PDB file of C-alpha atoms in Angstrom:
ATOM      1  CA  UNK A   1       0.000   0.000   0.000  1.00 63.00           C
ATOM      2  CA  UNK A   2       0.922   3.555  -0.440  1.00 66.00           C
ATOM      3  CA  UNK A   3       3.381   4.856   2.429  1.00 88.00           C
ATOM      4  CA  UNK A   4       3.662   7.989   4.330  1.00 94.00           C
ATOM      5  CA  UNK A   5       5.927   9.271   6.909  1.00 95.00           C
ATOM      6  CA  UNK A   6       5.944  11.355   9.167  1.00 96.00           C
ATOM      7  CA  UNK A   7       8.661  13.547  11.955  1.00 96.00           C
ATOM      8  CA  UNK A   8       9.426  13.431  14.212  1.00 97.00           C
ATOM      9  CA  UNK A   9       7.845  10.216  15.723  1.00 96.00           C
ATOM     10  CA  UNK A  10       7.692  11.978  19.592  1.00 97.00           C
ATOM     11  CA  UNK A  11       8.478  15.399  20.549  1.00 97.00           C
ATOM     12  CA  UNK A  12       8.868  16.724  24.002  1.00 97.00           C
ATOM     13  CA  UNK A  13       8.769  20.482  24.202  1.00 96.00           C
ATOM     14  CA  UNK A  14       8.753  23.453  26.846  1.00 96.00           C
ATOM     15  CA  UNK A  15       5.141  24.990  27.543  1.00 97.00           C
ATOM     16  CA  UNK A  16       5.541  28.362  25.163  1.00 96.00           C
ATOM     17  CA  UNK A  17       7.581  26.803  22.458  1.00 96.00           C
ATOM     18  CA  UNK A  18       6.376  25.912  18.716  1.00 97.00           C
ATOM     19  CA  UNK A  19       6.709  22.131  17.557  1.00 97.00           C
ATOM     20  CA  UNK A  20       6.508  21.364  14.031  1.00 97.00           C
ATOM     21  CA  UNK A  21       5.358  17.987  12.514  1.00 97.00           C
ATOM     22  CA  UNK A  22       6.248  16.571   8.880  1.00 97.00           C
ATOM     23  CA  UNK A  23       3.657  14.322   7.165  1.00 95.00           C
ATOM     24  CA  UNK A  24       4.867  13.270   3.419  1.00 94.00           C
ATOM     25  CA  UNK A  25       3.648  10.839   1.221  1.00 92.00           C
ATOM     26  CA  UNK A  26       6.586   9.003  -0.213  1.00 91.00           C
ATOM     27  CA  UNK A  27       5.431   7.211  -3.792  1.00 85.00           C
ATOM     28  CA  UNK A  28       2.398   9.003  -4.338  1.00 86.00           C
ATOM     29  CA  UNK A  29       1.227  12.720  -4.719  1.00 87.00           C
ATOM     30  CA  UNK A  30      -1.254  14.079  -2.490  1.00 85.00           C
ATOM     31  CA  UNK A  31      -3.486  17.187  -3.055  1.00 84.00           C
ATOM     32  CA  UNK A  32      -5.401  16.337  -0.261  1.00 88.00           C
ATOM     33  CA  UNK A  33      -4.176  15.525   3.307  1.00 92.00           C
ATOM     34  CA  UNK A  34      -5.708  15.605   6.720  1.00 93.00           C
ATOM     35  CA  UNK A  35      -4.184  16.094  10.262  1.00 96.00           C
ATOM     36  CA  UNK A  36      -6.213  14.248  13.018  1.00 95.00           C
ATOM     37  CA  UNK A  37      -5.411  14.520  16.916  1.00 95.00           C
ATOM     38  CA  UNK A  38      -6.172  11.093  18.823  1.00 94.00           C
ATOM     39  CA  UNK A  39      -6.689  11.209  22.623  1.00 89.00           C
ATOM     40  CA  UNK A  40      -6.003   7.685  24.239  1.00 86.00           C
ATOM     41  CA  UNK A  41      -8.010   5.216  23.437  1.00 83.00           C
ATOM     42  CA  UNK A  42     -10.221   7.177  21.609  1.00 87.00           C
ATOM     43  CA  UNK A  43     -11.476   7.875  17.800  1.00 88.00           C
ATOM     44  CA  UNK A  44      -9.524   9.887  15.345  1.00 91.00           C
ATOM     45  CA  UNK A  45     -10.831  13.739  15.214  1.00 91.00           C
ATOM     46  CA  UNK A  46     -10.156  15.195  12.332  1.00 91.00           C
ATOM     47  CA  UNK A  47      -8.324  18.789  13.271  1.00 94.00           C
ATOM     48  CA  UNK A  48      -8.027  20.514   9.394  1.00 93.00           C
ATOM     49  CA  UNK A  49      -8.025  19.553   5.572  1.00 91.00           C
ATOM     50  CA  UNK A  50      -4.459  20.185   3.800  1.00 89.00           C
ATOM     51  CA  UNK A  51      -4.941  20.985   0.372  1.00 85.00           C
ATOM     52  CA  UNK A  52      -2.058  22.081  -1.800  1.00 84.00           C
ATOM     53  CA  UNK A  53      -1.684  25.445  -3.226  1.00 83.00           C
ATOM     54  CA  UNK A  54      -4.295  27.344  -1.039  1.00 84.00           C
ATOM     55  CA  UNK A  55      -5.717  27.627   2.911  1.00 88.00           C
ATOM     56  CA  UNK A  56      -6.105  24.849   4.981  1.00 91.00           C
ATOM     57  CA  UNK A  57      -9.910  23.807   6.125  1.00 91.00           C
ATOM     58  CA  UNK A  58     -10.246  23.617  10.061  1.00 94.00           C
ATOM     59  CA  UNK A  59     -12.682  21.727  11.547  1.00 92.00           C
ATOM     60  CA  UNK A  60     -14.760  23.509  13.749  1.00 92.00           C
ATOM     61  CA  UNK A  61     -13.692  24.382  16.916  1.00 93.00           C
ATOM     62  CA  UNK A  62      -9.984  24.328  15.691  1.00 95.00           C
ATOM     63  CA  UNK A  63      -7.924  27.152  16.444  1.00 94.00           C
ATOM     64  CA  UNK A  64      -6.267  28.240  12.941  1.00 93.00           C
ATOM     65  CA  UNK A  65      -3.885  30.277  14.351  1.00 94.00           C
ATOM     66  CA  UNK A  66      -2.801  27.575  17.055  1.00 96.00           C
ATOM     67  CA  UNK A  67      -2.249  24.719  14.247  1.00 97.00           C
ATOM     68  CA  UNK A  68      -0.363  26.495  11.953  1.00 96.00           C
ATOM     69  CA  UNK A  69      -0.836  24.154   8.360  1.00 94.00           C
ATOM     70  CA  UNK A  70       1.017  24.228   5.119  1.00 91.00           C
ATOM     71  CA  UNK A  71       0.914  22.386   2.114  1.00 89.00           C
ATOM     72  CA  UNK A  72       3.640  23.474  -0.099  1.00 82.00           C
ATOM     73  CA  UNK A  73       3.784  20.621  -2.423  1.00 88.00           C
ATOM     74  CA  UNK A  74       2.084  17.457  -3.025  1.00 88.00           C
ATOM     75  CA  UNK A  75       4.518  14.994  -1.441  1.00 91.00           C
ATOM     76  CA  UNK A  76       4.460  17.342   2.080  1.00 93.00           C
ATOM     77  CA  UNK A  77       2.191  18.962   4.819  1.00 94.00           C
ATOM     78  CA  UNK A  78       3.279  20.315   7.941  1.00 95.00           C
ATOM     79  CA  UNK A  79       1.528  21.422  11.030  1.00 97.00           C
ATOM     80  CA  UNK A  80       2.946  23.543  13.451  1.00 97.00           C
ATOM     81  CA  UNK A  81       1.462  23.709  17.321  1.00 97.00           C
ATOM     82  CA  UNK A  82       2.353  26.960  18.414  1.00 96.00           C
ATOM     83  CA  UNK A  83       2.982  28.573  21.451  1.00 96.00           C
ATOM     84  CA  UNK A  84       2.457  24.706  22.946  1.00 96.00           C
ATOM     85  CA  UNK A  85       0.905  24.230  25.995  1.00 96.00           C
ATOM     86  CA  UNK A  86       0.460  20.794  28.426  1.00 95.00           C
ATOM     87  CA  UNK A  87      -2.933  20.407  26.836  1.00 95.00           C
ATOM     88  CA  UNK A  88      -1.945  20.177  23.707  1.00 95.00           C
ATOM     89  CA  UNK A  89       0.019  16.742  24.525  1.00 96.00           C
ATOM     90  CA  UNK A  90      -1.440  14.228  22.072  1.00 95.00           C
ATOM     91  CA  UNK A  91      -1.103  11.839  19.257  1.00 96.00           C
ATOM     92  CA  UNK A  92      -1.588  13.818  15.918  1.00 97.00           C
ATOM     93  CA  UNK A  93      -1.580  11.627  13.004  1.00 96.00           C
ATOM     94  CA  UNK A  94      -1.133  13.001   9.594  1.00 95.00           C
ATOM     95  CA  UNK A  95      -2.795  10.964   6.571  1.00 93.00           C
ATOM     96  CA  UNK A  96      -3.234  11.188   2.377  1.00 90.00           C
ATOM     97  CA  UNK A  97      -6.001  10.743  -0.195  1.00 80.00           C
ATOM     98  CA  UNK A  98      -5.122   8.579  -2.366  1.00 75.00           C
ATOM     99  CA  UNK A  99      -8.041   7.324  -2.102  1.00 72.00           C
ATOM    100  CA  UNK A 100      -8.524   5.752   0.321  1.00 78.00           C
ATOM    101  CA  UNK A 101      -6.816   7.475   3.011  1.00 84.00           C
ATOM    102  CA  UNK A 102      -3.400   5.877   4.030  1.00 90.00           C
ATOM    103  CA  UNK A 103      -2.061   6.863   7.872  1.00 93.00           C
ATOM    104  CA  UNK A 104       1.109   8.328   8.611  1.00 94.00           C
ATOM    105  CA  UNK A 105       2.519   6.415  11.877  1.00 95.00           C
ATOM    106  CA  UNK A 106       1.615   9.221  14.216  1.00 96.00           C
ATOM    107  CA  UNK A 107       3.581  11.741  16.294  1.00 97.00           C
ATOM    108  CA  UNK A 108       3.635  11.578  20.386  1.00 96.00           C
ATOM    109  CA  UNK A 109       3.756  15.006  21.453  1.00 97.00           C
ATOM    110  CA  UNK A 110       4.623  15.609  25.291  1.00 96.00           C
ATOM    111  CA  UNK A 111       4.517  19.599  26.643  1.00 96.00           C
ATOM    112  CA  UNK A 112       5.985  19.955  29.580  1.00 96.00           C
TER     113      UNK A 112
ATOM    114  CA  UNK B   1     -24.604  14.464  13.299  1.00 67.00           C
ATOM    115  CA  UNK B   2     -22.666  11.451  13.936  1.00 77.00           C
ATOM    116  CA  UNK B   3     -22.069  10.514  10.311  1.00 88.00           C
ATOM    117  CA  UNK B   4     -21.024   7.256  10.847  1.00 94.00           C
ATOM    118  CA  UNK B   5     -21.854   4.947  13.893  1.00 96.00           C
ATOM    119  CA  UNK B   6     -19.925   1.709  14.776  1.00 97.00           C
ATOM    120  CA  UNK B   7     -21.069  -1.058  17.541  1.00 97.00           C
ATOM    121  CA  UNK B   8     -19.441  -2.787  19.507  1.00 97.00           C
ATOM    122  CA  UNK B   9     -17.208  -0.633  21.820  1.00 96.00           C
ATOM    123  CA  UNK B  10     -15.503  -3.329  22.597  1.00 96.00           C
ATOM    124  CA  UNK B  11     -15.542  -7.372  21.885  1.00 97.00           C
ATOM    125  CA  UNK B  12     -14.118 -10.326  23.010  1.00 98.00           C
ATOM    126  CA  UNK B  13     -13.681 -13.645  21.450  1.00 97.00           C
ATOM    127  CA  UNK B  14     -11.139 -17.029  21.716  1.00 98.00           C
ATOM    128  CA  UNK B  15      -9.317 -17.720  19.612  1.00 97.00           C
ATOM    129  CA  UNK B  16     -10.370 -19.146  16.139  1.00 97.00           C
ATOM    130  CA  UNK B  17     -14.042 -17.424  16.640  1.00 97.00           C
ATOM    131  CA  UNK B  18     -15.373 -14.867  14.211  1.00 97.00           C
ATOM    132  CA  UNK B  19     -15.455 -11.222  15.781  1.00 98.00           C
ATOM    133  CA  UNK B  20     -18.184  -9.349  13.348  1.00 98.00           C
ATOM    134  CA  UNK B  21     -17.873  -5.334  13.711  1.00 98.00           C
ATOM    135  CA  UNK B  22     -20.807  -3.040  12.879  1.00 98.00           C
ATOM    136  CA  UNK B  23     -21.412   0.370  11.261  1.00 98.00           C
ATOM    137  CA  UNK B  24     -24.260   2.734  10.109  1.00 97.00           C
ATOM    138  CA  UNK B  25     -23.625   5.406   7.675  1.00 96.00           C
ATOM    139  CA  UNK B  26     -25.962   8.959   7.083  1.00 92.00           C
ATOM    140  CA  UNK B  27     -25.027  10.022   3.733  1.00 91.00           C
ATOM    141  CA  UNK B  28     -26.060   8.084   0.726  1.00 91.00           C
ATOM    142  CA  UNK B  29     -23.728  10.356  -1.437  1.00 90.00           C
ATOM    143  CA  UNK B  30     -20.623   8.031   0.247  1.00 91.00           C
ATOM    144  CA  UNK B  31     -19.398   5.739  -1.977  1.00 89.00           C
ATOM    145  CA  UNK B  32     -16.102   3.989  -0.292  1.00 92.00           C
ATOM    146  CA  UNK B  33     -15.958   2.421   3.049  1.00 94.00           C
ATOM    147  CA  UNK B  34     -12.768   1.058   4.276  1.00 94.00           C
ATOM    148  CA  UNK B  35     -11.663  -0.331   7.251  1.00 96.00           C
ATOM    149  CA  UNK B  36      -8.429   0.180   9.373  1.00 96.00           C
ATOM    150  CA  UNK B  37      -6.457  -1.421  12.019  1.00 97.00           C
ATOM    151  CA  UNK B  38      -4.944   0.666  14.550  1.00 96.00           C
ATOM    152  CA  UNK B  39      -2.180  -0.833  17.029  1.00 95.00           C
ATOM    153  CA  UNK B  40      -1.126   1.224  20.626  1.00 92.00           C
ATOM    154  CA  UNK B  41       1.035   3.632  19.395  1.00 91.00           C
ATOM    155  CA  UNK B  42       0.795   3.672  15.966  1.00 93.00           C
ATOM    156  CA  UNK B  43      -1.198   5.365  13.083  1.00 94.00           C
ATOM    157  CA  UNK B  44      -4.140   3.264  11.902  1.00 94.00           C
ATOM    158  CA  UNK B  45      -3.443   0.773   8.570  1.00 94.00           C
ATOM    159  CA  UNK B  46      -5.497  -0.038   5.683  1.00 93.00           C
ATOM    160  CA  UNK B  47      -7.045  -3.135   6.135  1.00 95.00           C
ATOM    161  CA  UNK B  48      -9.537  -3.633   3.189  1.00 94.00           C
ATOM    162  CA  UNK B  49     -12.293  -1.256   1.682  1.00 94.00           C
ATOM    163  CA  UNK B  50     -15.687  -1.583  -0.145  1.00 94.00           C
ATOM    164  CA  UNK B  51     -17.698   0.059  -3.037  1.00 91.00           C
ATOM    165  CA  UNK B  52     -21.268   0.096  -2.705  1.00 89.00           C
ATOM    166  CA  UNK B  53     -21.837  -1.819  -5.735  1.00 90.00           C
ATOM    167  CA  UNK B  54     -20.874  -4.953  -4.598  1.00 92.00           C
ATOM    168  CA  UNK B  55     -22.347  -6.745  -1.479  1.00 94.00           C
ATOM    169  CA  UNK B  56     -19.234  -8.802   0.195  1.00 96.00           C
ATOM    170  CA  UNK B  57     -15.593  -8.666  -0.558  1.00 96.00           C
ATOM    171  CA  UNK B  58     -12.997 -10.659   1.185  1.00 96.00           C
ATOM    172  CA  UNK B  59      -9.369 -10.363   1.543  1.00 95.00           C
ATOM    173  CA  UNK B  60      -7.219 -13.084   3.095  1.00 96.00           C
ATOM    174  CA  UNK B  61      -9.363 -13.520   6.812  1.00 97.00           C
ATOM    175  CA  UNK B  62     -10.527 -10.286   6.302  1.00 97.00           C
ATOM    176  CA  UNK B  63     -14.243  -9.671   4.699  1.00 97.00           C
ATOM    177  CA  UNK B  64     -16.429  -6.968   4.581  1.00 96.00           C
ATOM    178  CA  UNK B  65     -20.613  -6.931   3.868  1.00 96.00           C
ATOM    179  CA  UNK B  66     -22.606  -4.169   2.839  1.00 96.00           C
ATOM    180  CA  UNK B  67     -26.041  -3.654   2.547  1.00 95.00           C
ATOM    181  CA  UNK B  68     -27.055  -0.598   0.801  1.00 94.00           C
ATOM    182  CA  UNK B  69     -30.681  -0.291   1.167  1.00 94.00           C
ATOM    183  CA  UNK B  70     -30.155  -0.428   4.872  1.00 96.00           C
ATOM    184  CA  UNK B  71     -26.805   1.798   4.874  1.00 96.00           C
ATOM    185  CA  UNK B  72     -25.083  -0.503   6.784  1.00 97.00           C
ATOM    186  CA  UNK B  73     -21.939  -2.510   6.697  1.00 97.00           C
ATOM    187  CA  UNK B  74     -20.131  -4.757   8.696  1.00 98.00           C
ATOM    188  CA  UNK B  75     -16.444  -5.907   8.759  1.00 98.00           C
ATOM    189  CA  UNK B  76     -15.538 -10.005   9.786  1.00 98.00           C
ATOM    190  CA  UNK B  77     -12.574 -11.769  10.613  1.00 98.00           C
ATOM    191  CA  UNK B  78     -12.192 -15.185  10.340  1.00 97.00           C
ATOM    192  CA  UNK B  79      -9.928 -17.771  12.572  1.00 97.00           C
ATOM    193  CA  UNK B  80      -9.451 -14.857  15.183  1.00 97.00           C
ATOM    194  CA  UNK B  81      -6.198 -14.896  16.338  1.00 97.00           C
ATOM    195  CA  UNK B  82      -4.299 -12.985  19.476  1.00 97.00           C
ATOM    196  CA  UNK B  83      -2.600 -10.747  16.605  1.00 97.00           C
ATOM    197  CA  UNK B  84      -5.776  -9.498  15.372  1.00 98.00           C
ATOM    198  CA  UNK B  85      -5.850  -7.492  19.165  1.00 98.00           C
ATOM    199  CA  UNK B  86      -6.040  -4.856  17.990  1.00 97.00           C
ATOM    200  CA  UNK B  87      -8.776  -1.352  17.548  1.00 97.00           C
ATOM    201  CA  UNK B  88     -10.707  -1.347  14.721  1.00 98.00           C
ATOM    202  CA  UNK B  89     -12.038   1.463  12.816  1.00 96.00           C
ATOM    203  CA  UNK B  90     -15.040   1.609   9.927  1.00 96.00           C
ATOM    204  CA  UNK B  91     -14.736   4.885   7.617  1.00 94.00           C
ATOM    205  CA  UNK B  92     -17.334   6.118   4.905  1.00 93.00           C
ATOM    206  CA  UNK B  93     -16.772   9.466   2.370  1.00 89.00           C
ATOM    207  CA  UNK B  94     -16.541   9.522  -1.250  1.00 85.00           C
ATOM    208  CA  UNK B  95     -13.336   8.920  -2.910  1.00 77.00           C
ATOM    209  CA  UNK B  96     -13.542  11.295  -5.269  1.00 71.00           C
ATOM    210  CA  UNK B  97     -15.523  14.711  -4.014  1.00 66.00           C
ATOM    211  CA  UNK B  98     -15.865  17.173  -7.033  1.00 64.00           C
ATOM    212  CA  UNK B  99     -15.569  19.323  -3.681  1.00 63.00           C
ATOM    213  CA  UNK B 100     -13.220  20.170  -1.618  1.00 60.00           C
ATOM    214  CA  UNK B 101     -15.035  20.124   1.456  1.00 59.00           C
ATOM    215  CA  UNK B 102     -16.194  16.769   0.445  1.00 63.00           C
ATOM    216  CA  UNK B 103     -13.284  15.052   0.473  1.00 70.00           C
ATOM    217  CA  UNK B 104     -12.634  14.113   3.964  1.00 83.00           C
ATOM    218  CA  UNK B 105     -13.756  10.593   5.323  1.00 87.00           C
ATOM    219  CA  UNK B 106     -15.797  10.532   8.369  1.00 90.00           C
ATOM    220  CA  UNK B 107     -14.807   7.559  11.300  1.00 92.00           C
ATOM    221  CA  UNK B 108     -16.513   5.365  13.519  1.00 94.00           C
ATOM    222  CA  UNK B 109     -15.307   5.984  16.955  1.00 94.00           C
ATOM    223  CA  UNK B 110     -13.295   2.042  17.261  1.00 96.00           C
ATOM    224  CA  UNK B 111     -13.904  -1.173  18.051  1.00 97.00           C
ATOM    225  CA  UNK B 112     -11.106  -2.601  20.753  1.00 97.00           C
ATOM    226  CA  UNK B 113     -10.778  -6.369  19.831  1.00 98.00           C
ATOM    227  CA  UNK B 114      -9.064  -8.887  22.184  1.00 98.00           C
ATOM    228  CA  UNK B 115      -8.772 -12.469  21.070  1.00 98.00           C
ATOM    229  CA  UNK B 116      -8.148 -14.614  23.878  1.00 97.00           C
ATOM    230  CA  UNK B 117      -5.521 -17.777  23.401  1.00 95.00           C
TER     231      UNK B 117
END
């Protein structure tokens, strides 16, 4: 099946810093890719819609300017958490439309 | 509006028994419904996936059914084993949206299996 990455696989940050997160699809193009955040042992809630070449679509509920997305080509999407906080400690996992979606392996953020 | 609703919570069956997940979907406009498995730690993974135009597809111990009239469809596993532990996830959206805001896939909220040796 189609693969994609993503980095780091766990962060731990200072409260007040930025952490960014890398999700690329490595042997297919994406237009499309999503960013979920997964609480433990819970669903997958979708945060925003990547699409290359214009804005991001946030989910409602989503702070835009707290989950910094781009999507500057069709192999990459980042999300940055900014100014990070303790409760933004989660699992945010990345994932691209092929279709059907295909998962990145997930990054553990800690904020201390 | 819960688009797509998945029973059981949880499940538990031995070993060799056949551990059937359920899901509803809202929107007849979907037209692909896969199904992923998701280990501790790690993103979820493809498992198999389903077009509405056919009622049952299998894949190895993996097999889905579908009814479309009742907007329902249900994912099986034969000859359960303790590997298959595991949370499972149903998904419904249409794999091609002429629309942007179409294009995202909507998910159950997980099924934690544990087969018992």
């Amino acid at each position: 099946g189609a693969v994609v990455s993503q980095h780091p696989s766990r962060v731990i940050c200072k409260s007040g810093t930025s952490v960014k997160i890398e999700c690329r699809s490595l042997d297919f193009q994406a237009t499309t890719m999503f960013w979920y955040r997964q609480f433990p042992k819970q669903s997958l809630m979708l945060m925003a819609t990547s699409n290359e070449g214009s804005k991001a679509t946030y989910e409602q509920g989503v702070e835009k300017d707290k989950f910094l997305i781009n999507h500057a080509s069709l192999t990459l999407s980042t999300l940055t958490v900014t100014s990070a906080h303790p409760e933004d400690s989660s699992f945010y996992i990345c994932s691209a439309k092929r279709p059907p979606q295909y998962f990145g392996p997930g990054t553990r953020l800690l904020v201390l | 509006q819960q688009q797509v609703k998945q029973s059981p919570q949880s499940l538990i069956v031995q070993k060799g028994g056949i551990p059937i997940i359920n899901c509803a979907y809202e929107n007849t406009a979907f037209d692909y419904f896969p199904w992923y498995q998701q280990f501790p730690g790690k993103g979820p993974a493809l498992l198999i996936a389903i077009r509405p135009d056919v009622s049952e597809k299998k894949e190895g111990r993996f097999t889905i059914s579908f009814n479309k009239s009742a907007k329902q469809f249900s994912l099986h596993i034969m000859d359960s084993q303790p590997g298959d532990s595991a949370t499972y996830f149903c998904a419904a959206g249409q794999a091609y949206a002429r629309r942007k805001d179409f294009n995202k896939f909507y998910f159950g909220s997980g099924t934690k299996l544990n087969v018992k040796p």
